[in-house]
Amino acid sequence: MKKVLVLEDEANIRGFVVINLRRSGYEPIEASTGMEALEKWRVNPDICVALLDVMLPDIDGFEVCRRIRASGSKMGIIMLTAKSQEIDKVTGLMTGADDYVTKPFAIAELTARVDALVRRLGLEDDEKARVEITSGPFVLNTRNRTLEKNGQRLKLTQIEYMLVKLFMENPGKALSREEILAAVWGEDFRGELKTVDVNIRRLRIKIEADPTEPEFLTTVWGYGYKWGF
Ligand code: CA
């Protein structure tokens, strides 16, 4: 069950939201102060959406939002603002909130916003995971077929791209030259195993700081190569 943090100091509003979230299939985590919310988040790092009231007895909802974002968390954040706090909406979105709902709100609207945000975050994560493979300083983008090292694009041939993709998909695994040849050039390729060595050598020149002392694409003597560091 997806956890939703409900930060609201007014007990009756909080209770009402909690009951309805539970009915919609969420696991609500309650907090009545900003500090309590941060503490609950610390023990529940898997909270996927936070509903943050702005006006609180201690630190305000924006501050809670700022602190969550400062940690690098990508959780969904919906600010609960009073109608008169138009300016707060702007501040809220600037501090990294994804959405806001003004009080008084219809509970159906609030749960619909939570559903939408959960869906959006889920899709984005899956999409990103499918498209990007990250390993150490490298990011391989399988949609653009590009490789970056420390944010710098490296120019690869299609063969080099397929090689690096094969390795990054199998981190730490020793791959035999036969396997590499079959995976990159195809089962029917009649070429020699030396083709693999030649292309690995070229690839190392592009990705390694010192190709003679490879750090990322290492040799497994008498067998093949390995992606690992
Ligand atoms: Ca309040």
mmCIF file with all atom_site columns, C-alpha atoms and ligand atoms in Angstrom:
data_model
loop_
_atom_site.group_PDB
_atom_site.id
_atom_site.type_symbol
_atom_site.label_atom_id
_atom_site.label_alt_id
_atom_site.label_comp_id
_atom_site.label_asym_id
_atom_site.label_entity_id
_atom_site.label_seq_id
_atom_site.pdbx_PDB_ins_code
_atom_site.Cartn_x
_atom_site.Cartn_y
_atom_site.Cartn_z
_atom_site.occupancy
_atom_site.B_iso_or_equiv
_atom_site.pdbx_formal_charge
_atom_site.auth_seq_id
_atom_site.auth_comp_id
_atom_site.auth_asym_id
_atom_site.auth_atom_id
_atom_site.pdbx_PDB_model_num
ATOM   1   C  CA . MET A 1 1   ? 0.000   0.000   0.000   1.00 0.00 ? 1   MET A CA 1
ATOM   2   C  CA . LYS A 1 2   ? 1.309   3.445   -0.905  1.00 0.00 ? 2   LYS A CA 1
ATOM   3   C  CA . LYS A 1 3   ? 2.054   5.705   2.036   1.00 0.00 ? 3   LYS A CA 1
ATOM   4   C  CA . VAL A 1 4   ? 0.682   9.240   2.105   1.00 0.00 ? 4   VAL A CA 1
ATOM   5   C  CA . LEU A 1 5   ? 1.888   11.704  4.701   1.00 0.00 ? 5   LEU A CA 1
ATOM   6   C  CA . VAL A 1 6   ? -0.893  13.913  6.028   1.00 0.00 ? 6   VAL A CA 1
ATOM   7   C  CA . LEU A 1 7   ? 0.471   16.997  7.752   1.00 0.00 ? 7   LEU A CA 1
ATOM   8   C  CA . GLU A 1 8   ? -2.404  19.008  9.173   1.00 0.00 ? 8   GLU A CA 1
ATOM   9   C  CA . ASP A 1 9   ? -2.673  20.542  12.632  1.00 0.00 ? 9   ASP A CA 1
ATOM   10  C  CA . GLU A 1 10  ? -6.470  20.649  12.694  1.00 0.00 ? 10  GLU A CA 1
ATOM   11  C  CA . ALA A 1 11  ? -7.433  17.240  14.030  1.00 0.00 ? 11  ALA A CA 1
ATOM   12  C  CA . ASN A 1 12  ? -10.867 17.089  12.408  1.00 0.00 ? 12  ASN A CA 1
ATOM   13  C  CA . ILE A 1 13  ? -9.598  17.935  8.919   1.00 0.00 ? 13  ILE A CA 1
ATOM   14  C  CA . ARG A 1 14  ? -6.710  15.494  9.350   1.00 0.00 ? 14  ARG A CA 1
ATOM   15  C  CA . GLY A 1 15  ? -9.040  12.721  10.513  1.00 0.00 ? 15  GLY A CA 1
ATOM   16  C  CA . PHE A 1 16  ? -11.364 13.307  7.603   1.00 0.00 ? 16  PHE A CA 1
ATOM   17  C  CA . VAL A 1 17  ? -8.524  13.189  5.064   1.00 0.00 ? 17  VAL A CA 1
ATOM   18  C  CA . VAL A 1 18  ? -7.023  10.100  6.702   1.00 0.00 ? 18  VAL A CA 1
ATOM   19  C  CA . ILE A 1 19  ? -10.300 8.154   6.601   1.00 0.00 ? 19  ILE A CA 1
ATOM   20  C  CA . ASN A 1 20  ? -10.825 8.986   2.949   1.00 0.00 ? 20  ASN A CA 1
ATOM   21  C  CA . LEU A 1 21  ? -7.290  8.141   1.918   1.00 0.00 ? 21  LEU A CA 1
ATOM   22  C  CA . ARG A 1 22  ? -7.607  4.797   3.668   1.00 0.00 ? 22  ARG A CA 1
ATOM   23  C  CA . ARG A 1 23  ? -10.847 4.196   1.785   1.00 0.00 ? 23  ARG A CA 1
ATOM   24  C  CA . SER A 1 24  ? -9.034  4.936   -1.470  1.00 0.00 ? 24  SER A CA 1
ATOM   25  C  CA . GLY A 1 25  ? -6.444  2.290   -0.695  1.00 0.00 ? 25  GLY A CA 1
ATOM   26  C  CA . TYR A 1 26  ? -3.613  4.385   0.774   1.00 0.00 ? 26  TYR A CA 1
ATOM   27  C  CA . GLU A 1 27  ? -1.772  4.028   4.044   1.00 0.00 ? 27  GLU A CA 1
ATOM   28  C  CA . PRO A 1 28  ? -1.973  7.447   5.705   1.00 0.00 ? 28  PRO A CA 1
ATOM   29  C  CA . ILE A 1 29  ? 0.832   8.611   8.004   1.00 0.00 ? 29  ILE A CA 1
ATOM   30  C  CA . GLU A 1 30  ? -0.361  11.398  10.276  1.00 0.00 ? 30  GLU A CA 1
ATOM   31  C  CA . ALA A 1 31  ? 1.492   14.413  11.600  1.00 0.00 ? 31  ALA A CA 1
ATOM   32  C  CA . SER A 1 32  ? 0.208   17.536  13.338  1.00 0.00 ? 32  SER A CA 1
ATOM   33  C  CA . THR A 1 33  ? 3.387   19.645  13.314  1.00 0.00 ? 33  THR A CA 1
ATOM   34  C  CA . GLY A 1 34  ? 6.137   20.287  10.795  1.00 0.00 ? 34  GLY A CA 1
ATOM   35  C  CA . MET A 1 35  ? 8.781   18.631  12.958  1.00 0.00 ? 35  MET A CA 1
ATOM   36  C  CA . GLU A 1 36  ? 6.590   15.598  13.519  1.00 0.00 ? 36  GLU A CA 1
ATOM   37  C  CA . ALA A 1 37  ? 6.101   15.321  9.759   1.00 0.00 ? 37  ALA A CA 1
ATOM   38  C  CA . LEU A 1 38  ? 9.858   15.332  9.157   1.00 0.00 ? 38  LEU A CA 1
ATOM   39  C  CA . GLU A 1 39  ? 10.305  12.701  11.868  1.00 0.00 ? 39  GLU A CA 1
ATOM   40  C  CA . LYS A 1 40  ? 7.572   10.486  10.378  1.00 0.00 ? 40  LYS A CA 1
ATOM   41  C  CA . TRP A 1 41  ? 9.224   10.851  6.990   1.00 0.00 ? 41  TRP A CA 1
ATOM   42  C  CA . ARG A 1 42  ? 12.580  9.824   8.465   1.00 0.00 ? 42  ARG A CA 1
ATOM   43  C  CA . VAL A 1 43  ? 11.111  6.534   9.723   1.00 0.00 ? 43  VAL A CA 1
ATOM   44  C  CA . ASN A 1 44  ? 8.970   6.083   6.563   1.00 0.00 ? 44  ASN A CA 1
ATOM   45  C  CA . PRO A 1 45  ? 11.332  6.991   3.724   1.00 0.00 ? 45  PRO A CA 1
ATOM   46  C  CA . ASP A 1 46  ? 8.999   5.215   1.288   1.00 0.00 ? 46  ASP A CA 1
ATOM   47  C  CA . ILE A 1 47  ? 6.246   7.841   1.608   1.00 0.00 ? 47  ILE A CA 1
ATOM   48  C  CA . CYS A 1 48  ? 5.162   8.486   -1.965  1.00 0.00 ? 48  CYS A CA 1
ATOM   49  C  CA . VAL A 1 49  ? 2.997   11.570  -1.561  1.00 0.00 ? 49  VAL A CA 1
ATOM   50  C  CA . ALA A 1 50  ? 2.888   14.242  1.169   1.00 0.00 ? 50  ALA A CA 1
ATOM   51  C  CA . LEU A 1 51  ? -0.070  16.529  1.840   1.00 0.00 ? 51  LEU A CA 1
ATOM   52  C  CA . LEU A 1 52  ? 1.330   19.586  3.606   1.00 0.00 ? 52  LEU A CA 1
ATOM   53  C  CA . ASP A 1 53  ? -0.757  22.158  5.348   1.00 0.00 ? 53  ASP A CA 1
ATOM   54  C  CA . VAL A 1 54  ? 0.858   25.603  5.254   1.00 0.00 ? 54  VAL A CA 1
ATOM   55  C  CA . MET A 1 55  ? -0.151  27.204  8.552   1.00 0.00 ? 55  MET A CA 1
ATOM   56  C  CA . LEU A 1 56  ? 1.242   25.122  11.404  1.00 0.00 ? 56  LEU A CA 1
ATOM   57  C  CA . PRO A 1 57  ? 2.207   25.786  15.020  1.00 0.00 ? 57  PRO A CA 1
ATOM   58  C  CA . ASP A 1 58  ? 5.940   25.284  14.421  1.00 0.00 ? 58  ASP A CA 1
ATOM   59  C  CA . ILE A 1 59  ? 7.712   25.380  11.047  1.00 0.00 ? 59  ILE A CA 1
ATOM   60  C  CA . ASP A 1 60  ? 5.323   25.991  8.139   1.00 0.00 ? 60  ASP A CA 1
ATOM   61  C  CA . GLY A 1 61  ? 4.442   23.626  5.332   1.00 0.00 ? 61  GLY A CA 1
ATOM   62  C  CA . PHE A 1 62  ? 6.728   25.392  2.867   1.00 0.00 ? 62  PHE A CA 1
ATOM   63  C  CA . GLU A 1 63  ? 9.694   24.814  5.138   1.00 0.00 ? 63  GLU A CA 1
ATOM   64  C  CA . VAL A 1 64  ? 8.797   21.113  5.378   1.00 0.00 ? 64  VAL A CA 1
ATOM   65  C  CA . CYS A 1 65  ? 8.573   21.012  1.591   1.00 0.00 ? 65  CYS A CA 1
ATOM   66  C  CA . ARG A 1 66  ? 11.932  22.752  1.230   1.00 0.00 ? 66  ARG A CA 1
ATOM   67  C  CA . ARG A 1 67  ? 13.611  20.306  3.610   1.00 0.00 ? 67  ARG A CA 1
ATOM   68  C  CA . ILE A 1 68  ? 12.167  17.276  1.825   1.00 0.00 ? 68  ILE A CA 1
ATOM   69  C  CA . ARG A 1 69  ? 13.326  18.586  -1.544  1.00 0.00 ? 69  ARG A CA 1
ATOM   70  C  CA . ALA A 1 70  ? 16.736  19.582  -0.164  1.00 0.00 ? 70  ALA A CA 1
ATOM   71  C  CA . SER A 1 71  ? 17.350  15.903  0.597   1.00 0.00 ? 71  SER A CA 1
ATOM   72  C  CA . GLY A 1 72  ? 16.826  15.086  -3.075  1.00 0.00 ? 72  GLY A CA 1
ATOM   73  C  CA . SER A 1 73  ? 13.534  13.289  -2.470  1.00 0.00 ? 73  SER A CA 1
ATOM   74  C  CA . LYS A 1 74  ? 11.272  13.003  -5.509  1.00 0.00 ? 74  LYS A CA 1
ATOM   75  C  CA . MET A 1 75  ? 8.116   12.259  -3.501  1.00 0.00 ? 75  MET A CA 1
ATOM   76  C  CA . GLY A 1 76  ? 4.925   13.910  -4.672  1.00 0.00 ? 76  GLY A CA 1
ATOM   77  C  CA . ILE A 1 77  ? 4.030   17.000  -2.639  1.00 0.00 ? 77  ILE A CA 1
ATOM   78  C  CA . ILE A 1 78  ? 0.631   18.665  -2.515  1.00 0.00 ? 78  ILE A CA 1
ATOM   79  C  CA . MET A 1 79  ? 0.298   21.869  -0.501  1.00 0.00 ? 79  MET A CA 1
ATOM   80  C  CA . LEU A 1 80  ? -2.965  22.537  1.339   1.00 0.00 ? 80  LEU A CA 1
ATOM   81  C  CA . THR A 1 81  ? -3.481  26.289  1.304   1.00 0.00 ? 81  THR A CA 1
ATOM   82  C  CA . ALA A 1 82  ? -6.215  28.594  2.512   1.00 0.00 ? 82  ALA A CA 1
ATOM   83  C  CA . LYS A 1 83  ? -8.129  30.500  -0.176  1.00 0.00 ? 83  LYS A CA 1
ATOM   84  C  CA . SER A 1 84  ? -6.712  33.840  0.846   1.00 0.00 ? 84  SER A CA 1
ATOM   85  C  CA . GLN A 1 85  ? -3.170  32.570  0.448   1.00 0.00 ? 85  GLN A CA 1
ATOM   86  C  CA . GLU A 1 86  ? -2.917  33.102  -3.322  1.00 0.00 ? 86  GLU A CA 1
ATOM   87  C  CA . ILE A 1 87  ? 0.684   34.140  -2.944  1.00 0.00 ? 87  ILE A CA 1
ATOM   88  C  CA . ASP A 1 88  ? 1.376   30.900  -1.103  1.00 0.00 ? 88  ASP A CA 1
ATOM   89  C  CA . LYS A 1 89  ? 0.571   28.899  -4.237  1.00 0.00 ? 89  LYS A CA 1
ATOM   90  C  CA . VAL A 1 90  ? 3.391   30.588  -6.066  1.00 0.00 ? 90  VAL A CA 1
ATOM   91  C  CA . THR A 1 91  ? 5.798   30.161  -3.167  1.00 0.00 ? 91  THR A CA 1
ATOM   92  C  CA . GLY A 1 92  ? 4.718   26.545  -2.822  1.00 0.00 ? 92  GLY A CA 1
ATOM   93  C  CA . LEU A 1 93  ? 5.390   25.695  -6.427  1.00 0.00 ? 93  LEU A CA 1
ATOM   94  C  CA . MET A 1 94  ? 8.712   27.502  -6.224  1.00 0.00 ? 94  MET A CA 1
ATOM   95  C  CA . THR A 1 95  ? 9.830   25.481  -3.219  1.00 0.00 ? 95  THR A CA 1
ATOM   96  C  CA . GLY A 1 96  ? 9.235   22.290  -5.151  1.00 0.00 ? 96  GLY A CA 1
ATOM   97  C  CA . ALA A 1 97  ? 5.611   21.320  -4.518  1.00 0.00 ? 97  ALA A CA 1
ATOM   98  C  CA . ASP A 1 98  ? 3.939   19.454  -7.379  1.00 0.00 ? 98  ASP A CA 1
ATOM   99  C  CA . ASP A 1 99  ? 0.421   20.647  -6.793  1.00 0.00 ? 99  ASP A CA 1
ATOM   100 C  CA . TYR A 1 100 ? -1.763  22.582  -4.370  1.00 0.00 ? 100 TYR A CA 1
ATOM   101 C  CA . VAL A 1 101 ? -5.331  22.318  -3.169  1.00 0.00 ? 101 VAL A CA 1
ATOM   102 C  CA . THR A 1 102 ? -7.124  25.256  -1.590  1.00 0.00 ? 102 THR A CA 1
ATOM   103 C  CA . LYS A 1 103 ? -9.179  24.915  1.557   1.00 0.00 ? 103 LYS A CA 1
ATOM   104 C  CA . PRO A 1 104 ? -11.965 24.176  1.994   1.00 0.00 ? 104 PRO A CA 1
ATOM   105 C  CA . PHE A 1 105 ? -11.595 21.330  -0.491  1.00 0.00 ? 105 PHE A CA 1
ATOM   106 C  CA . ALA A 1 106 ? -13.887 18.539  -1.580  1.00 0.00 ? 106 ALA A CA 1
ATOM   107 C  CA . ILE A 1 107 ? -12.360 15.287  -0.390  1.00 0.00 ? 107 ILE A CA 1
ATOM   108 C  CA . ALA A 1 108 ? -13.033 13.685  -3.779  1.00 0.00 ? 108 ALA A CA 1
ATOM   109 C  CA . GLU A 1 109 ? -10.910 16.360  -5.397  1.00 0.00 ? 109 GLU A CA 1
ATOM   110 C  CA . LEU A 1 110 ? -8.060  15.808  -2.964  1.00 0.00 ? 110 LEU A CA 1
ATOM   111 C  CA . THR A 1 111 ? -7.974  12.037  -3.422  1.00 0.00 ? 111 THR A CA 1
ATOM   112 C  CA . ALA A 1 112 ? -8.215  12.506  -7.207  1.00 0.00 ? 112 ALA A CA 1
ATOM   113 C  CA . ARG A 1 113 ? -5.151  14.771  -7.059  1.00 0.00 ? 113 ARG A CA 1
ATOM   114 C  CA . VAL A 1 114 ? -3.290  12.193  -4.979  1.00 0.00 ? 114 VAL A CA 1
ATOM   115 C  CA . ASP A 1 115 ? -4.191  9.443   -7.480  1.00 0.00 ? 115 ASP A CA 1
ATOM   116 C  CA . ALA A 1 116 ? -3.068  11.611  -10.398 1.00 0.00 ? 116 ALA A CA 1
ATOM   117 C  CA . LEU A 1 117 ? 0.242   12.436  -8.743  1.00 0.00 ? 117 LEU A CA 1
ATOM   118 C  CA . VAL A 1 118 ? 0.958   8.819   -7.821  1.00 0.00 ? 118 VAL A CA 1
ATOM   119 C  CA . ARG A 1 119 ? 0.234   7.801   -11.393 1.00 0.00 ? 119 ARG A CA 1
ATOM   120 C  CA . ARG A 1 120 ? 2.437   10.543  -12.788 1.00 0.00 ? 120 ARG A CA 1
ATOM   121 C  CA . LEU A 1 121 ? 5.371   9.722   -10.500 1.00 0.00 ? 121 LEU A CA 1
ATOM   122 C  CA . GLY A 1 122 ? 5.047   5.997   -11.181 1.00 0.00 ? 122 GLY A CA 1
ATOM   123 C  CA . LEU A 1 123 ? 5.008   6.445   -14.924 1.00 0.00 ? 123 LEU A CA 1
ATOM   124 C  CA . GLU A 1 124 ? 7.919   8.827   -14.892 1.00 0.00 ? 124 GLU A CA 1
ATOM   125 C  CA . ASP A 1 125 ? 10.030  6.444   -12.811 1.00 0.00 ? 125 ASP A CA 1
ATOM   126 C  CA . ASP A 1 126 ? 9.311   3.439   -15.026 1.00 0.00 ? 126 ASP A CA 1
ATOM   127 C  CA . GLU A 1 127 ? 9.856   5.455   -18.167 1.00 0.00 ? 127 GLU A CA 1
ATOM   128 C  CA . LYS A 1 128 ? 13.160  6.809   -16.913 1.00 0.00 ? 128 LYS A CA 1
ATOM   129 C  CA . ALA A 1 129 ? 14.322  3.389   -15.747 1.00 0.00 ? 129 ALA A CA 1
ATOM   130 C  CA . ARG A 1 130 ? 13.608  1.950   -19.175 1.00 0.00 ? 130 ARG A CA 1
ATOM   131 C  CA . VAL A 1 131 ? 15.411  4.713   -21.003 1.00 0.00 ? 131 VAL A CA 1
ATOM   132 C  CA . GLU A 1 132 ? 18.434  5.389   -18.799 1.00 0.00 ? 132 GLU A CA 1
ATOM   133 C  CA . ILE A 1 133 ? 21.038  3.064   -17.371 1.00 0.00 ? 133 ILE A CA 1
ATOM   134 C  CA . THR A 1 134 ? 23.350  4.691   -14.845 1.00 0.00 ? 134 THR A CA 1
ATOM   135 C  CA . SER A 1 135 ? 26.641  3.203   -13.747 1.00 0.00 ? 135 SER A CA 1
ATOM   136 C  CA . GLY A 1 136 ? 29.316  5.187   -11.906 1.00 0.00 ? 136 GLY A CA 1
ATOM   137 C  CA . PRO A 1 137 ? 30.030  8.323   -13.936 1.00 0.00 ? 137 PRO A CA 1
ATOM   138 C  CA . PHE A 1 138 ? 28.182  6.925   -16.973 1.00 0.00 ? 138 PHE A CA 1
ATOM   139 C  CA . VAL A 1 139 ? 24.622  7.440   -18.149 1.00 0.00 ? 139 VAL A CA 1
ATOM   140 C  CA . LEU A 1 140 ? 23.467  5.453   -21.144 1.00 0.00 ? 140 LEU A CA 1
ATOM   141 C  CA . ASN A 1 141 ? 20.320  6.709   -22.831 1.00 0.00 ? 141 ASN A CA 1
ATOM   142 C  CA . THR A 1 142 ? 18.732  3.869   -24.802 1.00 0.00 ? 142 THR A CA 1
ATOM   143 C  CA . ARG A 1 143 ? 16.278  6.129   -26.562 1.00 0.00 ? 143 ARG A CA 1
ATOM   144 C  CA . ASN A 1 144 ? 18.856  8.531   -27.998 1.00 0.00 ? 144 ASN A CA 1
ATOM   145 C  CA . ARG A 1 145 ? 21.523  5.800   -28.055 1.00 0.00 ? 145 ARG A CA 1
ATOM   146 C  CA . THR A 1 146 ? 23.983  8.105   -26.333 1.00 0.00 ? 146 THR A CA 1
ATOM   147 C  CA . LEU A 1 147 ? 26.535  7.731   -23.577 1.00 0.00 ? 147 LEU A CA 1
ATOM   148 C  CA . GLU A 1 148 ? 27.606  10.423  -21.175 1.00 0.00 ? 148 GLU A CA 1
ATOM   149 C  CA . LYS A 1 149 ? 30.515  10.363  -18.765 1.00 0.00 ? 149 LYS A CA 1
ATOM   150 C  CA . ASN A 1 150 ? 30.294  12.968  -15.993 1.00 0.00 ? 150 ASN A CA 1
ATOM   151 C  CA . GLY A 1 151 ? 27.682  14.747  -18.087 1.00 0.00 ? 151 GLY A CA 1
ATOM   152 C  CA . GLN A 1 152 ? 29.898  14.873  -21.188 1.00 0.00 ? 152 GLN A CA 1
ATOM   153 C  CA . ARG A 1 153 ? 28.582  13.198  -24.322 1.00 0.00 ? 153 ARG A CA 1
ATOM   154 C  CA . LEU A 1 154 ? 30.967  10.580  -25.771 1.00 0.00 ? 154 LEU A CA 1
ATOM   155 C  CA . LYS A 1 155 ? 30.899  9.964   -29.511 1.00 0.00 ? 155 LYS A CA 1
ATOM   156 C  CA . LEU A 1 156 ? 30.385  6.251   -30.144 1.00 0.00 ? 156 LEU A CA 1
ATOM   157 C  CA . THR A 1 157 ? 29.936  4.129   -33.223 1.00 0.00 ? 157 THR A CA 1
ATOM   158 C  CA . GLN A 1 158 ? 26.839  1.894   -33.254 1.00 0.00 ? 158 GLN A CA 1
ATOM   159 C  CA . ILE A 1 159 ? 28.990  -1.150  -32.436 1.00 0.00 ? 159 ILE A CA 1
ATOM   160 C  CA . GLU A 1 160 ? 30.595  0.671   -29.504 1.00 0.00 ? 160 GLU A CA 1
ATOM   161 C  CA . TYR A 1 161 ? 27.176  1.734   -28.287 1.00 0.00 ? 161 TYR A CA 1
ATOM   162 C  CA . MET A 1 162 ? 25.899  -1.847  -28.400 1.00 0.00 ? 162 MET A CA 1
ATOM   163 C  CA . LEU A 1 163 ? 28.999  -3.058  -26.593 1.00 0.00 ? 163 LEU A CA 1
ATOM   164 C  CA . VAL A 1 164 ? 28.692  -0.549  -23.800 1.00 0.00 ? 164 VAL A CA 1
ATOM   165 C  CA . LYS A 1 165 ? 24.957  -1.256  -23.492 1.00 0.00 ? 165 LYS A CA 1
ATOM   166 C  CA . LEU A 1 166 ? 25.649  -4.971  -23.147 1.00 0.00 ? 166 LEU A CA 1
ATOM   167 C  CA . PHE A 1 167 ? 28.179  -4.307  -20.377 1.00 0.00 ? 167 PHE A CA 1
ATOM   168 C  CA . MET A 1 168 ? 26.079  -1.752  -18.518 1.00 0.00 ? 168 MET A CA 1
ATOM   169 C  CA . GLU A 1 169 ? 23.146  -4.167  -18.548 1.00 0.00 ? 169 GLU A CA 1
ATOM   170 C  CA . ASN A 1 170 ? 25.383  -6.821  -16.973 1.00 0.00 ? 170 ASN A CA 1
ATOM   171 C  CA . PRO A 1 171 ? 27.408  -4.991  -14.345 1.00 0.00 ? 171 PRO A CA 1
ATOM   172 C  CA . GLY A 1 172 ? 30.045  -7.053  -12.567 1.00 0.00 ? 172 GLY A CA 1
ATOM   173 C  CA . LYS A 1 173 ? 29.439  -10.069 -14.787 1.00 0.00 ? 173 LYS A CA 1
ATOM   174 C  CA . ALA A 1 174 ? 32.301  -11.598 -16.757 1.00 0.00 ? 174 ALA A CA 1
ATOM   175 C  CA . LEU A 1 175 ? 31.181  -11.915 -20.384 1.00 0.00 ? 175 LEU A CA 1
ATOM   176 C  CA . SER A 1 176 ? 33.025  -14.326 -22.669 1.00 0.00 ? 176 SER A CA 1
ATOM   177 C  CA . ARG A 1 177 ? 34.257  -13.079 -26.027 1.00 0.00 ? 177 ARG A CA 1
ATOM   178 C  CA . GLU A 1 178 ? 31.920  -15.595 -27.712 1.00 0.00 ? 178 GLU A CA 1
ATOM   179 C  CA . GLU A 1 179 ? 28.936  -14.203 -25.805 1.00 0.00 ? 179 GLU A CA 1
ATOM   180 C  CA . ILE A 1 180 ? 29.901  -10.642 -26.674 1.00 0.00 ? 180 ILE A CA 1
ATOM   181 C  CA . LEU A 1 181 ? 30.335  -11.503 -30.342 1.00 0.00 ? 181 LEU A CA 1
ATOM   182 C  CA . ALA A 1 182 ? 26.927  -13.204 -30.463 1.00 0.00 ? 182 ALA A CA 1
ATOM   183 C  CA . ALA A 1 183 ? 25.164  -10.401 -28.567 1.00 0.00 ? 183 ALA A CA 1
ATOM   184 C  CA . VAL A 1 184 ? 26.607  -7.501  -30.540 1.00 0.00 ? 184 VAL A CA 1
ATOM   185 C  CA . TRP A 1 185 ? 27.337  -8.883  -33.999 1.00 0.00 ? 185 TRP A CA 1
ATOM   186 C  CA . GLY A 1 186 ? 24.668  -11.602 -34.008 1.00 0.00 ? 186 GLY A CA 1
ATOM   187 C  CA . GLU A 1 187 ? 24.704  -15.379 -33.838 1.00 0.00 ? 187 GLU A CA 1
ATOM   188 C  CA . ASP A 1 188 ? 25.308  -15.672 -37.568 1.00 0.00 ? 188 ASP A CA 1
ATOM   189 C  CA . PHE A 1 189 ? 28.335  -13.428 -37.627 1.00 0.00 ? 189 PHE A CA 1
ATOM   190 C  CA . ARG A 1 190 ? 31.260  -15.401 -39.022 1.00 0.00 ? 190 ARG A CA 1
ATOM   191 C  CA . GLY A 1 191 ? 33.914  -13.014 -37.779 1.00 0.00 ? 191 GLY A CA 1
ATOM   192 C  CA . GLU A 1 192 ? 36.750  -13.753 -35.449 1.00 0.00 ? 192 GLU A CA 1
ATOM   193 C  CA . LEU A 1 193 ? 36.880  -13.262 -31.708 1.00 0.00 ? 193 LEU A CA 1
ATOM   194 C  CA . LYS A 1 194 ? 39.606  -10.736 -32.384 1.00 0.00 ? 194 LYS A CA 1
ATOM   195 C  CA . THR A 1 195 ? 36.861  -8.400  -33.646 1.00 0.00 ? 195 THR A CA 1
ATOM   196 C  CA . VAL A 1 196 ? 35.697  -8.147  -30.047 1.00 0.00 ? 196 VAL A CA 1
ATOM   197 C  CA . ASP A 1 197 ? 39.177  -7.248  -28.772 1.00 0.00 ? 197 ASP A CA 1
ATOM   198 C  CA . VAL A 1 198 ? 39.692  -4.615  -31.459 1.00 0.00 ? 198 VAL A CA 1
ATOM   199 C  CA . ASN A 1 199 ? 36.411  -2.905  -30.672 1.00 0.00 ? 199 ASN A CA 1
ATOM   200 C  CA . ILE A 1 200 ? 36.900  -3.103  -26.918 1.00 0.00 ? 200 ILE A CA 1
ATOM   201 C  CA . ARG A 1 201 ? 40.276  -1.419  -27.369 1.00 0.00 ? 201 ARG A CA 1
ATOM   202 C  CA . ARG A 1 202 ? 38.625  1.419   -29.351 1.00 0.00 ? 202 ARG A CA 1
ATOM   203 C  CA . LEU A 1 203 ? 35.860  1.748   -26.804 1.00 0.00 ? 203 LEU A CA 1
ATOM   204 C  CA . ARG A 1 204 ? 38.355  1.982   -23.956 1.00 0.00 ? 204 ARG A CA 1
ATOM   205 C  CA . ILE A 1 205 ? 40.083  4.904   -25.631 1.00 0.00 ? 205 ILE A CA 1
ATOM   206 C  CA . LYS A 1 206 ? 36.783  6.760   -25.450 1.00 0.00 ? 206 LYS A CA 1
ATOM   207 C  CA . ILE A 1 207 ? 35.582  5.810   -21.990 1.00 0.00 ? 207 ILE A CA 1
ATOM   208 C  CA . GLU A 1 208 ? 38.716  5.203   -19.909 1.00 0.00 ? 208 GLU A CA 1
ATOM   209 C  CA . ALA A 1 209 ? 41.000  7.914   -18.543 1.00 0.00 ? 209 ALA A CA 1
ATOM   210 C  CA . ASP A 1 210 ? 43.935  5.565   -19.239 1.00 0.00 ? 210 ASP A CA 1
ATOM   211 C  CA . PRO A 1 211 ? 43.016  2.823   -21.753 1.00 0.00 ? 211 PRO A CA 1
ATOM   212 C  CA . THR A 1 212 ? 46.094  0.799   -20.798 1.00 0.00 ? 212 THR A CA 1
ATOM   213 C  CA . GLU A 1 213 ? 44.912  0.687   -17.176 1.00 0.00 ? 213 GLU A CA 1
ATOM   214 C  CA . PRO A 1 214 ? 41.159  0.276   -17.648 1.00 0.00 ? 214 PRO A CA 1
ATOM   215 C  CA . GLU A 1 215 ? 39.090  1.151   -14.656 1.00 0.00 ? 215 GLU A CA 1
ATOM   216 C  CA . PHE A 1 216 ? 35.599  0.393   -15.978 1.00 0.00 ? 216 PHE A CA 1
ATOM   217 C  CA . LEU A 1 217 ? 35.888  -2.130  -18.785 1.00 0.00 ? 217 LEU A CA 1
ATOM   218 C  CA . THR A 1 218 ? 38.315  -4.677  -17.414 1.00 0.00 ? 218 THR A CA 1
ATOM   219 C  CA . THR A 1 219 ? 39.845  -7.809  -18.907 1.00 0.00 ? 219 THR A CA 1
ATOM   220 C  CA . VAL A 1 220 ? 39.028  -11.231 -17.523 1.00 0.00 ? 220 VAL A CA 1
ATOM   221 C  CA . TRP A 1 221 ? 42.154  -13.089 -18.596 1.00 0.00 ? 221 TRP A CA 1
ATOM   222 C  CA . GLY A 1 222 ? 41.615  -16.092 -20.846 1.00 0.00 ? 222 GLY A CA 1
ATOM   223 C  CA . TYR A 1 223 ? 37.881  -15.493 -20.927 1.00 0.00 ? 223 TYR A CA 1
ATOM   224 C  CA . GLY A 1 224 ? 36.553  -12.092 -21.894 1.00 0.00 ? 224 GLY A CA 1
ATOM   225 C  CA . TYR A 1 225 ? 35.638  -8.782  -20.321 1.00 0.00 ? 225 TYR A CA 1
ATOM   226 C  CA . LYS A 1 226 ? 33.749  -7.349  -17.419 1.00 0.00 ? 226 LYS A CA 1
ATOM   227 C  CA . TRP A 1 227 ? 32.034  -4.073  -16.547 1.00 0.00 ? 227 TRP A CA 1
ATOM   228 C  CA . GLY A 1 228 ? 32.913  -3.352  -12.995 1.00 0.00 ? 228 GLY A CA 1
ATOM   229 C  CA . PHE A 1 229 ? 34.715  -1.021  -10.713 1.00 0.00 ? 229 PHE A CA 1
HETATM 230 CA CA . CA  B 2 .   ? -3.252  24.734  9.728   1.00 0.00 ? 1   CA  B CA 1
#
